[in-house]
């Protein structure tokens, strides 16, 4: 196993890695709307989701992967009413590539984020 670390995404805010590589796959930690500097993105779910997807892309690229090699994602939403807005940004980021996905509503996310996304991808 190999730890993935990149300055192009926010550092882990707890005892975990941005991602781990194992057996030709990368498993990302959940990405929230922190800028690489560690500041939380202000604004609505669209602004936050845009940063989340940028973070996810940066971590995947640091691992030698990319969004088009993602096999599975999980989206965590603070409010399921944001599903349509997040879905539009997600669809734009992934284009014609459509990985398997789960979307769940949760009571609270770290740093009171509105959206969090993790991924499993091929290297």
Coordinates of C-alpha atoms in Angstrom, one line a residue:
X1 CA 0.0 0.0 0.0
X2 CA 1.1 3.6 -0.7
X3 CA -0.1 6.8 0.8
X4 CA -1.1 9.6 -1.6
X5 CA -0.2 13.2 -0.6
X6 CA -0.6 16.3 -2.7
X7 CA -0.4 20.0 -1.9
X8 CA -3.0 20.6 -4.7
X9 CA -5.7 19.4 -2.3
X10 CA -6.4 20.2 1.3
X11 CA -4.4 18.2 3.9
X12 CA -6.2 15.6 5.9
X13 CA -7.9 17.2 8.9
X14 CA -7.6 14.0 11.0
X15 CA -5.7 10.8 11.3
X16 CA -6.1 9.6 7.7
X17 CA -4.6 10.1 4.2
X18 CA -5.9 12.0 1.2
X19 CA -5.9 8.6 -0.5
X20 CA -4.3 5.1 -0.5
X21 CA -3.1 3.1 -3.4
X22 CA -3.6 -0.7 -3.2
X23 CA -3.6 -3.4 -5.8
X24 CA -3.7 -1.0 -8.8
X25 CA -6.5 1.0 -7.4
X26 CA -6.8 4.3 -5.5
X27 CA -9.2 4.8 -2.6
X28 CA -9.8 8.5 -1.8
X29 CA -10.9 9.9 1.5
X30 CA -14.0 12.0 1.4
X31 CA -13.3 15.5 -0.1
X32 CA -15.1 18.5 1.3
X33 CA -15.0 22.1 0.1
X34 CA -11.7 23.0 1.7
X35 CA -9.2 24.9 -0.5
X36 CA -5.7 23.5 -0.6
X37 CA -4.8 26.3 1.8
X38 CA -7.2 24.8 4.3
X39 CA -9.9 27.5 4.1
X40 CA -13.5 26.5 3.7
X41 CA -15.2 27.7 0.5
X42 CA -18.0 30.1 1.4
X43 CA -21.2 30.0 -0.5
X44 CA -23.9 27.6 -1.6
X45 CA -23.7 23.9 -2.5
X46 CA -22.7 24.7 -6.1
X47 CA -19.6 26.7 -4.9
X48 CA -18.7 23.9 -2.5
X49 CA -19.3 21.1 -4.9
X50 CA -17.0 22.8 -7.5
X51 CA -14.2 22.8 -4.9
X52 CA -14.9 19.2 -3.8
X53 CA -14.6 18.0 -7.4
X54 CA -11.4 20.0 -7.9
X55 CA -10.0 18.4 -4.8
X56 CA -11.1 14.9 -5.9
X57 CA -9.4 15.4 -9.3
X58 CA -6.2 16.6 -7.7
X59 CA -6.0 13.6 -5.3
X60 CA -6.7 11.2 -8.2
X61 CA -4.1 12.8 -10.4
X62 CA -1.5 12.7 -7.6
X63 CA -2.2 8.9 -7.4
X64 CA -1.7 8.5 -11.1
X65 CA -5.4 8.2 -11.9
X66 CA -8.1 10.6 -13.1
X67 CA -11.8 11.2 -13.1
X68 CA -12.3 9.0 -16.2
X69 CA -10.8 6.0 -14.3
X70 CA -13.2 6.3 -11.4
X71 CA -15.2 3.1 -10.8
X72 CA -17.4 4.1 -7.8
X73 CA -18.2 7.3 -5.9
X74 CA -20.2 8.1 -2.8
X75 CA -21.8 11.5 -2.4
X76 CA -22.8 12.7 1.0
X77 CA -25.2 15.6 1.1
X78 CA -26.2 17.8 4.1
X79 CA -29.6 18.3 2.4
X80 CA -31.1 16.0 -0.3
X81 CA -32.8 19.1 -1.8
X82 CA -29.3 19.9 -3.2
X83 CA -29.3 16.7 -5.2
X84 CA -30.1 18.3 -8.6
X85 CA -27.5 21.1 -8.3
X86 CA -24.8 18.6 -7.2
X87 CA -25.8 16.2 -9.9
X88 CA -25.4 18.8 -12.6
X89 CA -21.9 19.7 -11.5
X90 CA -21.0 16.0 -11.1
X91 CA -22.3 15.2 -14.6
X92 CA -20.3 18.0 -16.1
X93 CA -17.1 16.9 -14.3
X94 CA -17.4 13.3 -15.3
X95 CA -18.7 13.9 -18.9
X96 CA -19.7 10.6 -20.7
X97 CA -17.9 8.5 -18.0
X98 CA -20.6 7.3 -15.5
X99 CA -19.1 5.5 -12.5
X100 CA -21.3 3.6 -10.1
X101 CA -22.5 5.9 -7.4
X102 CA -24.4 6.1 -4.2
X103 CA -25.8 9.4 -2.8
X104 CA -26.9 9.7 0.8
X105 CA -28.2 12.5 3.0
X106 CA -26.4 12.8 6.3
X107 CA -27.1 14.9 9.4
X108 CA -23.8 16.7 9.5
X109 CA -20.5 16.7 7.6
X110 CA -17.1 17.8 8.7
X111 CA -16.6 21.5 9.1
X112 CA -20.4 21.8 8.4
X113 CA -19.8 21.2 4.7
X114 CA -22.8 20.9 2.4
X115 CA -21.3 18.1 0.2
X116 CA -18.6 15.4 0.5
X117 CA -17.5 13.0 -2.2
X118 CA -15.1 10.0 -2.2
X119 CA -14.0 7.8 -5.0
X120 CA -12.5 4.4 -5.9
X121 CA -10.5 4.5 -9.2
X122 CA -8.1 2.4 -11.3
X123 CA -4.6 3.6 -11.6

